[in-house]
Amino acid sequence: MNELNTDTRIPDYISAIERIQEGQFEVDIPVSSADVVGQLGVALSRLAQTIEQRYHEASALNTVTSHINAGLMLDDVLEHVYEELRPLIPYNRIGFALIEASDKGPILRARWAKSDAAQVRLTKGYGALLAGSTLQTILETGQPRIINDLAAYAVQKPSSASTRLIVEEGVRSSLTCPLIIEGRPVGFIFFSSNQPNTYKNAHVLLFRQIAGQLSTILEKSRLISEIIGQREEIELQNAELRRLSDMKNLFLGIAAHDLRNPIGNIQMMADLLLMDKADLPAGIQDKMLADIRVQTQFMLGLLNDLLDISQIESGKIELHPDIVDLVPFLTDTVERLAPLAQAKGTTLVFNGGTSGTTSADPPRLRQVMDNLVSNAVKYSPPGSTVTITCARDQGFDVISVQDQGPGLTSEDQAKLFQDFARLSARPTGGEKSTGLGLAITRRIIEAHGGRIGADSEPGHGARFWFSLPRSQE
C-alpha cells in the first residue's frame, strides 16, 4: 500500500482519467506489464482508446442522424441513410422492409432498396410471412444478425426466396437490424456487402444504437409519407368531385338551354290548337303536330343522352357481353338504317368484309352503329354514299363508317368524342345535335376494351372507325 502511495505513476493516471472525462483522449499514460500499477496503466490506455472510439462513433452517429432526421418523406430519408452511414458501416446495399398485418399473420414487405453494385432483384413490394422465419427470431431477441457467408447460408436455406434473390445481386455478407419502437417491432433495415466476412468483427452495440435511432426517424417519415399520400388521394378525389359537379352544372345548363326553345314552341303550338276560335286549315294543324313530334323527339333524345352519359361517367354502365357475328349484324344495321339515309337522298351500303365474331353487348354495339351512321347521314349531301366496312387487324375487328361529307378540320378532330362537342360543319338537313353522341360512343367502345378514332381531310369526307377484340374461334 505504501508503494502505491509513493508510486509517481498514480497521479499521472488520475490526471489522465480527468482529461478523458473532459473529452481529451490524447493523453500520455505510463504503461508497463512488469508490476500491478503498470498493468493498470495498460488497461487504462486500452479503456481510453475504447472510450475515444465510442465517442467518435456516437458523434458521427449523432451528426448522421441529425442530417437524416432533416428529411420528411420516407424515400428521401432512406436516400440520406444510404449516403450518410458509410463512415460507420461498410455496405454496398441497403434494404428496408416494414411489417404489415394480414389475414395469415404479419407479413414483412420490402419497401425500399438501393445498391451501388448490381441491379436490385429484391424489389419494392416483395413480401413473405414473418412467422416461422429467422427474422422472427431476430425480433424476439432484439439483436442484430450477421451472416458472414451468404452464399453458404443460401445453400442451407434453399426455400428462402429472398436469400436467393440477394445472392443473385452479388451480396455475400449481411447485417440485419430490427427496428423497434417502444417495444413494438415495425420492420428491418438490411446492410449488405459484396464481400464475405464484412461484419465479422463488427461492434453489435453500435449497430443497435444505429437501429434504435433509425427506428424513430423511419417510423416518423413513414407516417408523414402516409399522411401526404392520403392527402394527395383526397385531393384527387376532390378534383374528381369538382369535375363531376362541373359536368352536372354543364348538363343542367345545356338541358335548360336546349330544352327551353322546344318546350316554348310546343306550348305555343298547343295553345293555338286548343283555342276554340282558332280556325286553322287541316294542313297547318298537321304541320304543327308533326313539328311537336320532332321537338319532343329531340328533347327525349337529349334527356336520354344526358342520362346515358351520366350513368357511364358514374361507372353504373353494365355490359352484358354476347357473341356477335359481325357480318349479319352489320347487314342488319344497313337494312334498318337505310330508310333514314334514303329520306335525305343518301345511299347506305355495306361492303362486306372478313367474317368473324366479337364479344360485345349487342344493344350497346347497336347504339354505337346508330350514332356513327346517323352522324354520317346527317353531314352527307344528297346523292352521296355512306359505306360501312369490316376488316381484321391482328387480334381486333375494325368497323368503319365512311361518308362523303365536308370532312373535318384539325380543330374539329381535336374536339371529337368530347362532351357537348360542336363542330364547324353543319348538318345538311338542318338536324339538331346534342353534342353527346360521339362522347357516349367513345365510352361504350372503351368499356368493351376497344379503341375509336376518325380519319379525315377537309373536303374529302370522314371515316369513323372503332376496334373490338376478336373472340376466340
XYZ file of N, CA and C in Angstrom, residues 145-238:
282
model
N -28.478 -9.500 -36.626
C -27.965 -10.775 -37.110
C -26.907 -10.517 -38.162
N -25.808 -11.222 -38.044
C -24.712 -11.108 -39.007
C -24.533 -12.461 -39.700
N -24.546 -12.440 -41.035
C -24.236 -13.637 -41.826
C -22.972 -13.330 -42.605
N -21.920 -14.068 -42.331
C -20.620 -13.787 -42.935
C -20.444 -14.425 -44.317
N -21.171 -15.506 -44.601
C -21.081 -16.165 -45.907
C -22.501 -16.441 -46.383
N -23.053 -15.489 -47.119
C -24.456 -15.593 -47.519
C -24.671 -16.680 -48.564
N -23.672 -16.917 -49.395
C -23.806 -17.970 -50.407
C -23.965 -19.332 -49.732
N -23.175 -19.584 -48.702
C -23.291 -20.853 -47.978
C -24.616 -20.911 -47.222
N -25.043 -19.778 -46.701
C -26.321 -19.727 -45.987
C -27.470 -20.048 -46.928
N -27.393 -19.569 -48.191
C -28.441 -19.845 -49.170
C -28.536 -21.331 -49.480
N -27.397 -22.025 -49.473
C -27.399 -23.469 -49.690
C -28.109 -24.178 -48.542
N -27.899 -23.669 -47.323
C -28.536 -24.260 -46.146
C -30.036 -23.955 -46.096
N -30.441 -22.822 -46.721
C -31.849 -22.398 -46.711
C -32.380 -22.315 -48.150
N -32.505 -23.451 -48.825
C -32.912 -23.403 -50.249
C -34.336 -22.877 -50.456
N -35.171 -22.913 -49.409
C -36.546 -22.451 -49.557
C -36.686 -20.945 -49.397
N -35.604 -20.262 -49.024
C -35.665 -18.818 -48.801
C -35.491 -18.081 -50.133
N -36.617 -17.633 -50.699
C -36.552 -16.923 -51.977
C -35.848 -15.587 -51.840
N -36.022 -14.910 -50.701
C -35.386 -13.599 -50.512
C -33.873 -13.735 -50.472
N -33.360 -14.791 -49.798
C -31.910 -15.014 -49.756
C -31.376 -15.292 -51.150
N -32.104 -16.094 -51.924
C -31.663 -16.406 -53.291
C -31.565 -15.140 -54.135
N -32.561 -14.253 -54.018
C -32.545 -13.017 -54.801
C -31.375 -12.126 -54.408
N -31.099 -12.049 -53.110
C -29.992 -11.220 -52.633
C -28.659 -11.763 -53.132
N -28.506 -13.082 -53.086
C -27.254 -13.694 -53.562
C -27.092 -13.443 -55.057
N -28.207 -13.485 -55.807
C -28.135 -13.214 -57.244
C -27.700 -11.780 -57.525
N -27.939 -10.879 -56.574
C -27.473 -9.499 -56.731
C -25.968 -9.371 -56.494
N -25.358 -10.422 -55.942
C -23.918 -10.370 -55.669
C -23.577 -10.182 -54.213
N -24.572 -10.167 -53.331
C -24.333 -9.968 -51.903
C -23.704 -11.225 -51.311
N -22.686 -11.037 -50.439
C -22.001 -12.177 -49.835
C -21.974 -12.135 -48.307
N -22.287 -11.015 -47.711
C -22.436 -10.946 -46.251
C -23.477 -9.895 -45.923
N -24.137 -10.080 -44.770
C -25.245 -9.189 -44.457
C -25.331 -8.904 -42.963
N -25.900 -7.742 -42.675
C -26.172 -7.318 -41.303
C -27.640 -6.902 -41.261
N -28.431 -7.598 -40.455
C -29.862 -7.330 -40.346
C -30.158 -6.725 -38.985
N -30.724 -5.526 -38.982
C -31.028 -4.834 -37.735
C -32.541 -4.686 -37.588
N -33.101 -5.156 -36.470
C -34.538 -4.963 -36.248
C -34.822 -3.507 -35.869
N -35.958 -3.010 -36.318
C -36.396 -1.660 -35.984
C -37.559 -1.776 -35.006
N -37.329 -1.310 -33.774
C -38.308 -1.486 -32.699
C -38.566 -0.141 -32.042
N -39.847 0.205 -31.874
C -40.231 1.465 -31.243
C -41.107 1.163 -30.037
N -40.624 1.561 -28.858
C -41.363 1.354 -27.612
C -41.816 -0.097 -27.477
N -40.903 -0.997 -27.793
C -41.190 -2.420 -27.680
C -42.007 -2.993 -28.810
N -42.364 -2.173 -29.781
C -43.190 -2.636 -30.908
C -42.337 -2.743 -32.159
N -42.189 -3.950 -32.730
C -41.390 -4.083 -33.955
C -42.122 -3.473 -35.144
N -41.400 -2.711 -35.939
C -42.010 -2.071 -37.114
C -41.384 -2.550 -38.421
N -40.181 -3.128 -38.355
C -39.563 -3.586 -39.594
C -38.102 -3.914 -39.421
N -37.368 -3.898 -40.528
C -35.942 -4.226 -40.528
C -35.209 -3.296 -41.478
N -33.943 -3.076 -41.186
C -33.059 -2.446 -42.151
C -31.905 -3.422 -42.391
N -31.588 -3.640 -43.655
C -30.603 -4.647 -44.049
C -29.398 -3.965 -44.683
N -28.229 -4.170 -44.106
C -26.963 -3.705 -44.691
C -26.287 -4.920 -45.319
N -25.841 -4.778 -46.555
C -25.270 -5.917 -47.267
C -23.973 -5.512 -47.948
N -23.067 -6.463 -48.022
C -21.770 -6.237 -48.665
C -21.528 -7.309 -49.717
N -20.803 -6.945 -50.741
C -20.468 -7.910 -51.784
C -19.239 -8.741 -51.425
N -18.674 -8.507 -50.249
C -17.528 -9.274 -49.778
C -17.934 -10.108 -48.566
N -17.474 -11.340 -48.465
C -17.789 -12.130 -47.265
C -17.046 -11.581 -46.052
N -17.592 -11.875 -44.870
C -16.954 -11.533 -43.582
C -16.818 -10.034 -43.348
N -17.608 -9.221 -44.050
C -17.505 -7.771 -43.872
C -17.844 -7.365 -42.446
N -18.783 -8.057 -41.820
C -19.252 -7.661 -40.488
C -18.768 -8.630 -39.390
N -17.713 -9.390 -39.696
C -17.249 -10.424 -38.773
C -16.782 -9.843 -37.443
N -16.046 -8.729 -37.513
C -15.505 -8.129 -36.291
C -16.243 -6.843 -35.918
N -17.491 -6.759 -36.349
C -18.260 -5.534 -36.122
C -18.722 -5.445 -34.675
N -18.978 -4.207 -34.220
C -19.455 -3.961 -32.864
C -20.978 -3.947 -32.884
N -21.575 -4.966 -32.294
C -23.029 -5.098 -32.298
C -23.686 -3.933 -31.574
N -23.019 -3.413 -30.544
C -23.593 -2.304 -29.781
C -23.826 -1.089 -30.680
N -22.880 -0.814 -31.557
C -23.030 0.318 -32.481
C -24.229 0.096 -33.394
N -24.366 -1.133 -33.884
C -25.484 -1.413 -34.784
C -26.819 -1.250 -34.069
N -26.865 -1.638 -32.799
C -28.106 -1.479 -32.034
C -28.413 0.002 -31.839
N -27.372 0.795 -31.617
C -27.589 2.236 -31.473
C -28.118 2.833 -32.788
N -27.511 2.421 -33.905
C -27.956 2.923 -35.207
C -29.407 2.533 -35.453
N -29.721 1.249 -35.210
C -31.087 0.779 -35.441
C -32.075 1.503 -34.537
N -31.672 1.749 -33.287
C -32.554 2.441 -32.352
C -32.880 3.846 -32.806
N -31.877 4.576 -33.270
C -32.124 5.946 -33.727
C -32.878 5.955 -35.053
N -32.567 5.013 -35.940
C -33.261 4.978 -37.233
C -34.723 4.579 -37.083
N -35.036 3.758 -36.078
C -36.410 3.289 -35.909
C -37.378 4.454 -35.800
N -37.064 5.383 -34.910
C -37.960 6.524 -34.701
C -38.027 7.407 -35.935
N -36.868 7.649 -36.550
C -36.825 8.523 -37.731
C -37.628 7.926 -38.882
N -37.410 6.629 -39.146
C -38.084 5.996 -40.267
C -39.581 5.868 -40.020
N -39.959 5.589 -38.777
C -41.384 5.497 -38.480
C -42.060 6.850 -38.640
N -41.376 7.903 -38.188
C -41.934 9.248 -38.370
C -42.100 9.560 -39.851
N -41.080 9.251 -40.631
C -41.139 9.547 -42.063
C -42.200 8.709 -42.755
N -42.348 7.459 -42.300
C -43.380 6.602 -42.895
C -44.766 7.180 -42.653
N -45.003 7.626 -41.414
C -46.310 8.199 -41.088
C -46.561 9.478 -41.884
N -45.510 10.306 -42.005
C -45.659 11.539 -42.790
C -45.957 11.205 -44.245
N -45.254 10.191 -44.784
C -45.490 9.787 -46.177
C -46.918 9.297 -46.362
N -47.414 8.528 -45.385
C -48.784 8.043 -45.477
C -49.780 9.191 -45.441
N -49.527 10.161 -44.542
C -50.428 11.308 -44.432
C -50.435 12.107 -45.733
N -49.236 12.328 -46.283
C -49.146 13.071 -47.543
C -49.818 12.297 -48.668
N -49.611 10.967 -48.679
C -50.262 10.147 -49.698
C -51.773 10.203 -49.579
N -52.271 10.155 -48.340
C -53.717 10.248 -48.134
C -54.229 11.621 -48.556
N -53.435 12.654 -48.259
C -53.854 13.993 -48.656
C -53.925 14.110 -50.176
N -52.918 13.535 -50.865
C -52.939 13.582 -52.325
C -54.127 12.808 -52.877
N -54.440 11.665 -52.237
C -55.595 10.880 -52.686
C -56.887 11.665 -52.482
N -56.978 12.354 -51.331
C -58.160 13.171 -51.062
C -58.255 14.309 -52.074
N -57.107 14.900 -52.398
C -57.108 15.986 -53.392
C -57.573 15.482 -54.754
N -57.132 14.266 -55.119
C -57.586 13.685 -56.385
C -59.091 13.428 -56.353
N -59.564 12.915 -55.211
C -60.996 12.669 -55.083
C -61.773 13.979 -55.150
N -61.239 15.019 -54.490
C -61.902 16.318 -54.536
C -61.918 16.881 -55.959
